[in-house]
Amino acid sequence: RENFIHLCNPHLEKMKEDILYHFALGTGTHDFPALFGDVKFVCVGGSPSRMKSFIAYIAEELGLASPGGDYPNICAGTDRYAMYKVGPVLSVSHGMGIPSISIMLHELIKLLHHAKCSNITIIRIGTSGGIGLEPGSVVITRQSVDATFKPQFEQVILGKTVIRSTNLDEQLARELMQCSKEINQFNTVIGNTMCTLDFYEGQGRLDGAICLYNEEEKLQYLKEAYDSGVRNIEMESSVFAAMCNVSGVKGAVVCVTLLNRLEGDQISSSHDVLVEYQQRPQKLVGYFIKKSLGKV
């Protein structure tokens, strides 16, 4: 059954042209079905360079690598986001934090709709701080929770508070977990992910420019998070889950933990170790895509 992108905006039907400003793309200047109509998997992550390395990796895995390994940035007309494509896979950067990924997702979901894409799976791959996990562990998000451990995304729209669900697709999470078992290269768990509004105070760090609490209070908070089911902390999953739900898109969040926050705040692993950690979500999602396409 074809499952098309659902746009919750009747105003778009009245527009002669839709300009995706932050992508430097538009329905009046680009043939979206021709450019993107075959997309089935969209992988998003914070860093443009990481998403370029992912598309090169998935191209090799799918046997679609181009001569010289050159993958042009589809959004070269802007410096806000980067976008790369190979076969049925689209790789897009989203920057850091809820506002940045929210803007990207609005335009990405419209792009997929204009391209008449169906049966889309969107997966955020990234890094996070772990709670009670060894560094390098991968967390597949069951649901995103806010800083009070509630599974919701709260936004003020026209002066009124709107609350949306942040549950993610359970079946997709189970499939990703099964893929990790088949790879059997690193520790992977399914757990809740806490999404915060910043990197320092919002995550209970002691090393920011401002900190008006002590280490005991910090550890008590993180242990409460762990007891509520939280296994990692990042800054994008809540709005990602909420927008996937409203748009009827299967979504997943797969993040590697760079440290155990119960043991410290600063990321002190060597560059080479961090690079290897960051490749783990790519390996898991790459294997999932290959398996979904019958190439495993």
Tab-separated table of C-alpha atoms in Angstrom:
chain	number	residue	atom	x	y	z
A	1	ARG	CA	0.000	0.000	0.000
A	2	GLU	CA	1.351	3.370	-1.007
A	3	ASN	CA	1.733	5.655	1.993
A	4	PHE	CA	2.229	9.229	0.813
A	5	ILE	CA	3.424	12.204	2.853
A	6	HIS	CA	0.566	13.949	4.651
A	7	LEU	CA	0.838	17.742	4.686
A	8	CYS	CA	-1.160	19.395	7.473
A	9	ASN	CA	-1.396	22.714	5.658
A	10	PRO	CA	-4.330	23.521	3.320
A	11	HIS	CA	-2.730	26.842	2.357
A	12	LEU	CA	-0.041	25.123	0.282
A	13	GLU	CA	-2.609	24.017	-2.319
A	14	LYS	CA	-3.320	27.658	-3.149
A	15	MET	CA	0.309	28.557	-3.838
A	16	LYS	CA	1.473	28.686	-7.462
A	17	GLU	CA	5.048	28.033	-6.374
A	18	ASP	CA	6.592	26.737	-3.171
A	19	ILE	CA	10.064	28.093	-2.469
A	20	LEU	CA	12.071	25.975	-0.054
A	21	TYR	CA	14.228	28.939	0.895
A	22	HIS	CA	16.706	27.226	3.218
A	23	PHE	CA	17.356	24.487	0.640
A	24	ALA	CA	17.648	26.926	-2.302
A	25	LEU	CA	15.060	24.799	-4.143
A	26	GLY	CA	11.605	25.596	-5.482
A	27	THR	CA	8.763	23.931	-7.337
A	28	GLY	CA	8.954	26.615	-10.018
A	29	THR	CA	12.653	26.045	-10.712
A	30	HIS	CA	13.158	22.328	-9.993
A	31	ASP	CA	11.433	19.117	-11.091
A	32	PHE	CA	10.921	17.517	-7.699
A	33	PRO	CA	9.487	14.157	-8.929
A	34	ALA	CA	12.417	13.751	-11.347
A	35	LEU	CA	15.022	14.724	-8.731
A	36	PHE	CA	13.618	12.975	-5.675
A	37	GLY	CA	10.710	10.732	-6.710
A	38	ASP	CA	12.620	7.479	-6.084
A	39	VAL	CA	13.650	8.366	-2.511
A	40	LYS	CA	12.621	5.804	0.121
A	41	PHE	CA	15.120	6.481	2.927
A	42	VAL	CA	16.089	9.864	4.340
A	43	CYS	CA	18.939	10.083	6.841
A	44	VAL	CA	19.469	13.347	8.692
A	45	GLY	CA	22.266	14.451	11.018
A	46	GLY	CA	23.743	17.617	12.410
A	47	SER	CA	26.978	18.008	10.473
A	48	PRO	CA	27.211	18.591	6.690
A	49	SER	CA	30.540	16.718	6.525
A	50	ARG	CA	29.093	13.760	8.428
A	51	MET	CA	26.136	13.549	6.054
A	52	LYS	CA	28.464	13.703	3.056
A	53	SER	CA	30.551	10.868	4.499
A	54	PHE	CA	27.336	8.909	5.102
A	55	ILE	CA	26.214	9.208	1.472
A	56	ALA	CA	29.658	8.050	0.313
A	57	TYR	CA	29.425	5.112	2.736
A	58	ILE	CA	25.910	4.091	1.660
A	59	ALA	CA	26.863	4.436	-2.019
A	60	GLU	CA	29.642	1.880	-1.496
A	61	GLU	CA	27.359	-0.395	0.504
A	62	LEU	CA	24.662	-0.352	-2.190
A	63	GLY	CA	27.114	-0.706	-5.068
A	64	LEU	CA	26.195	2.755	-6.382
A	65	ALA	CA	29.487	4.560	-5.811
A	66	SER	CA	30.301	7.161	-8.444
A	67	PRO	CA	33.730	7.380	-10.137
A	68	GLY	CA	35.993	9.465	-7.942
A	69	GLY	CA	33.397	9.377	-5.165
A	70	ASP	CA	32.047	12.850	-5.937
A	71	TYR	CA	28.623	13.604	-4.468
A	72	PRO	CA	27.512	17.165	-5.201
A	73	ASN	CA	25.626	19.173	-2.600
A	74	ILE	CA	22.072	19.593	-3.931
A	75	CYS	CA	21.680	22.658	-1.681
A	76	ALA	CA	24.863	24.342	-2.895
A	77	GLY	CA	22.899	27.585	-3.377
A	78	THR	CA	22.683	28.057	0.388
A	79	ASP	CA	24.997	27.592	3.366
A	80	ARG	CA	22.208	26.636	5.790
A	81	TYR	CA	21.941	22.919	5.032
A	82	ALA	CA	23.659	20.324	2.853
A	83	MET	CA	21.869	17.586	0.914
A	84	TYR	CA	23.242	14.554	-0.917
A	85	LYS	CA	21.555	11.737	-2.829
A	86	VAL	CA	22.453	8.326	-4.138
A	87	GLY	CA	19.823	5.909	-5.455
A	88	PRO	CA	16.836	5.804	-3.053
A	89	VAL	CA	18.765	7.439	-0.183
A	90	LEU	CA	18.746	11.138	0.679
A	91	SER	CA	21.234	12.480	3.243
A	92	VAL	CA	20.556	15.910	4.782
A	93	SER	CA	22.259	17.970	7.490
A	94	HIS	CA	20.059	19.687	10.076
A	95	GLY	CA	22.390	21.783	12.207
A	96	MET	CA	22.220	21.849	15.992
A	97	GLY	CA	19.139	22.141	18.190
A	98	ILE	CA	15.360	22.103	17.852
A	99	PRO	CA	14.945	25.354	15.847
A	100	SER	CA	17.482	24.313	13.212
A	101	ILE	CA	16.133	20.785	12.639
A	102	SER	CA	12.540	22.076	12.728
A	103	ILE	CA	13.144	24.465	9.832
A	104	MET	CA	14.888	21.724	7.850
A	105	LEU	CA	12.088	19.204	8.484
A	106	HIS	CA	9.349	21.598	7.347
A	107	GLU	CA	11.087	21.983	4.000
A	108	LEU	CA	12.150	18.330	3.761
A	109	ILE	CA	8.598	17.064	4.325
A	110	LYS	CA	7.304	19.479	1.681
A	111	LEU	CA	10.062	18.358	-0.702
A	112	LEU	CA	9.042	14.700	-0.286
A	113	HIS	CA	5.395	15.626	-0.828
A	114	HIS	CA	6.103	17.649	-3.975
A	115	ALA	CA	8.243	14.758	-5.265
A	116	LYS	CA	5.267	12.383	-4.740
A	117	CYS	CA	7.420	10.088	-2.588
A	118	SER	CA	5.731	7.204	-0.795
A	119	ASN	CA	6.590	4.726	1.977
A	120	ILE	CA	9.326	6.975	3.340
A	121	THR	CA	11.497	6.164	6.351
A	122	ILE	CA	13.350	9.060	8.009
A	123	ILE	CA	16.162	8.303	10.453
A	124	ARG	CA	18.161	10.781	12.499
A	125	ILE	CA	21.717	9.574	13.061
A	126	GLY	CA	23.861	11.460	15.510
A	127	THR	CA	25.807	11.734	18.744
A	128	SER	CA	24.603	12.087	22.304
A	129	GLY	CA	25.549	11.933	25.948
A	130	GLY	CA	24.804	8.581	27.534
A	131	ILE	CA	23.371	7.887	30.983
A	132	GLY	CA	24.545	4.644	32.561
A	133	LEU	CA	25.999	3.327	29.298
A	134	GLU	CA	29.565	2.699	28.195
A	135	PRO	CA	30.796	5.327	25.699
A	136	GLY	CA	30.293	4.082	22.158
A	137	SER	CA	26.944	2.453	22.929
A	138	VAL	CA	24.186	3.099	20.380
A	139	VAL	CA	20.702	4.120	21.542
A	140	ILE	CA	17.617	3.526	19.396
A	141	THR	CA	14.981	5.909	20.728
A	142	ARG	CA	11.672	4.484	21.962
A	143	GLN	CA	10.255	7.926	22.712
A	144	SER	CA	11.734	11.372	23.103
A	145	VAL	CA	11.092	13.059	26.449
A	146	ASP	CA	11.534	16.652	27.564
A	147	ALA	CA	13.715	17.829	30.458
A	148	THR	CA	10.957	16.843	32.921
A	149	PHE	CA	10.847	13.313	31.392
A	150	LYS	CA	7.443	13.803	29.725
A	151	PRO	CA	7.026	12.253	26.223
A	152	GLN	CA	5.897	15.441	24.544
A	153	PHE	CA	6.999	18.371	22.423
A	154	GLU	CA	5.651	21.720	23.551
A	155	GLN	CA	5.485	24.692	21.201
A	156	VAL	CA	3.796	28.094	21.388
A	157	ILE	CA	1.765	28.760	18.208
A	158	LEU	CA	-0.198	32.005	17.862
A	159	GLY	CA	0.295	32.593	21.565
A	160	LYS	CA	-1.154	29.228	22.582
A	161	THR	CA	0.741	26.202	23.871
A	162	VAL	CA	0.447	23.179	21.598
A	163	ILE	CA	1.605	19.755	22.838
A	164	ARG	CA	2.424	16.921	20.415
A	165	SER	CA	3.325	13.272	20.940
A	166	THR	CA	6.966	12.229	20.645
A	167	ASN	CA	6.564	8.450	20.341
A	168	LEU	CA	8.568	6.886	17.532
A	169	ASP	CA	7.675	3.920	15.324
A	170	GLU	CA	7.954	0.781	17.503
A	171	GLN	CA	8.235	-1.665	14.617
A	172	LEU	CA	11.035	0.352	13.011
A	173	ALA	CA	12.904	0.468	16.341
A	174	ARG	CA	12.625	-3.325	16.652
A	175	GLU	CA	13.881	-3.807	13.088
A	176	LEU	CA	16.885	-1.587	13.783
A	177	MET	CA	17.598	-3.497	16.988
A	178	GLN	CA	17.509	-6.775	15.077
A	179	CYS	CA	19.951	-5.327	12.535
A	180	SER	CA	22.343	-4.425	15.341
A	181	LYS	CA	22.193	-7.994	16.647
A	182	GLU	CA	23.021	-9.273	13.163
A	183	ILE	CA	25.970	-6.884	12.823
A	184	ASN	CA	27.113	-7.697	16.380
A	185	GLN	CA	29.818	-5.005	16.460
A	186	PHE	CA	28.773	-2.702	19.318
A	187	ASN	CA	26.389	-2.452	22.263
A	188	THR	CA	22.922	-1.246	21.238
A	189	VAL	CA	19.871	-0.570	23.415
A	190	ILE	CA	16.339	0.717	22.941
A	191	GLY	CA	15.545	3.475	25.441
A	192	ASN	CA	14.097	6.914	25.932
A	193	THR	CA	16.041	9.944	24.736
A	194	MET	CA	15.896	13.237	26.597
A	195	CYS	CA	15.796	16.241	24.286
A	196	THR	CA	16.982	19.518	25.806
A	197	LEU	CA	17.078	23.137	24.700
A	198	ASP	CA	20.819	23.551	25.183
A	199	PHE	CA	24.070	21.667	25.740
A	200	TYR	CA	25.106	22.986	29.147
A	201	GLU	CA	22.604	23.955	31.881
A	202	GLY	CA	19.735	22.147	30.166
A	203	GLN	CA	21.745	18.908	30.323
A	204	GLY	CA	22.982	19.466	33.880
A	205	ARG	CA	26.612	20.084	32.969
A	206	LEU	CA	28.982	21.631	35.492
A	207	ASP	CA	31.385	23.093	32.905
A	208	GLY	CA	29.389	25.854	31.195
A	209	ALA	CA	29.865	29.604	31.555
A	210	ILE	CA	26.904	29.619	33.979
A	211	CYS	CA	26.148	26.915	36.572
A	212	LEU	CA	24.131	27.588	39.738
A	213	TYR	CA	23.772	24.009	41.022
A	214	ASN	CA	26.220	21.521	42.537
A	215	GLU	CA	27.471	18.091	41.505
A	216	GLU	CA	25.178	16.276	43.935
A	217	GLU	CA	22.110	17.981	42.447
A	218	LYS	CA	23.329	17.180	38.944
A	219	LEU	CA	23.812	13.486	39.693
A	220	GLN	CA	20.438	13.239	41.422
A	221	TYR	CA	18.765	14.681	38.310
A	222	LEU	CA	20.586	12.344	35.913
A	223	LYS	CA	19.757	9.319	38.090
A	224	GLU	CA	16.086	10.367	38.059
A	225	ALA	CA	16.333	10.529	34.264
A	226	TYR	CA	17.841	7.032	34.169
A	227	ASP	CA	15.139	5.656	36.480
A	228	SER	CA	12.486	7.091	34.141
A	229	GLY	CA	13.965	5.143	31.210
A	230	VAL	CA	16.251	7.790	29.695
A	231	ARG	CA	19.477	6.367	28.255
A	232	ASN	CA	20.843	9.352	26.349
A	233	ILE	CA	20.539	13.118	25.913
A	234	GLU	CA	20.596	15.215	22.734
A	235	MET	CA	18.882	18.313	21.302
A	236	GLU	CA	16.740	17.376	18.292
A	237	SER	CA	14.681	14.213	18.860
A	238	SER	CA	11.483	15.732	20.290
A	239	VAL	CA	10.539	17.937	17.346
A	240	PHE	CA	11.765	15.222	14.956
A	241	ALA	CA	9.375	12.680	16.495
A	242	ALA	CA	6.505	15.171	16.694
A	243	MET	CA	6.783	16.235	13.052
A	244	CYS	CA	7.097	12.641	11.813
A	245	ASN	CA	3.920	11.768	13.729
A	246	VAL	CA	1.896	14.688	12.380
A	247	SER	CA	3.084	13.989	8.814
A	248	GLY	CA	2.473	10.230	8.978
A	249	VAL	CA	6.121	9.339	8.347
A	250	LYS	CA	7.948	6.381	9.907
A	251	GLY	CA	10.780	7.849	11.943
A	252	ALA	CA	13.655	6.627	14.097
A	253	VAL	CA	16.483	8.203	16.068
A	254	VAL	CA	19.794	6.321	16.286
A	255	CYS	CA	22.529	8.044	18.299
A	256	VAL	CA	25.876	6.903	19.636
A	257	THR	CA	26.893	7.960	23.153
A	258	LEU	CA	30.209	9.807	23.379
A	259	LEU	CA	30.464	9.615	27.181
A	260	ASN	CA	28.639	8.439	30.303
A	261	ARG	CA	27.274	11.593	31.923
A	262	LEU	CA	27.218	9.918	35.348
A	263	GLU	CA	31.016	9.936	35.169
A	264	GLY	CA	31.713	13.400	33.756
A	265	ASP	CA	30.719	16.255	31.460
A	266	GLN	CA	33.576	16.817	29.039
A	267	ILE	CA	34.153	14.714	25.937
A	268	SER	CA	37.787	13.658	26.341
A	269	SER	CA	38.132	10.658	23.998
A	270	SER	CA	40.722	10.954	21.236
A	271	HIS	CA	39.759	12.161	17.769
A	272	ASP	CA	40.220	8.695	16.270
A	273	VAL	CA	37.984	7.087	18.909
A	274	LEU	CA	35.267	9.711	18.393
A	275	VAL	CA	35.380	9.220	14.611
A	276	GLU	CA	34.912	5.467	15.079
A	277	TYR	CA	32.014	6.053	17.505
A	278	GLN	CA	30.314	8.412	15.030
A	279	GLN	CA	30.475	5.738	12.339
A	280	ARG	CA	28.428	3.279	14.408
A	281	PRO	CA	24.968	4.780	13.699
A	282	GLN	CA	25.985	4.970	10.021
A	283	LYS	CA	26.902	1.266	10.000
A	284	LEU	CA	23.648	0.262	11.691
A	285	VAL	CA	21.419	2.368	9.462
A	286	GLY	CA	23.409	1.397	6.366
A	287	TYR	CA	22.869	-2.279	7.169
A	288	PHE	CA	19.146	-1.615	7.761
A	289	ILE	CA	18.838	0.058	4.349
A	290	LYS	CA	20.693	-2.775	2.616
A	291	LYS	CA	18.499	-5.352	4.321
A	292	SER	CA	15.324	-3.424	3.431
A	293	LEU	CA	16.422	-3.413	-0.217
A	294	GLY	CA	17.243	-7.145	-0.162
A	295	LYS	CA	20.988	-6.568	-0.512
A	296	VAL	CA	22.083	-8.421	2.649
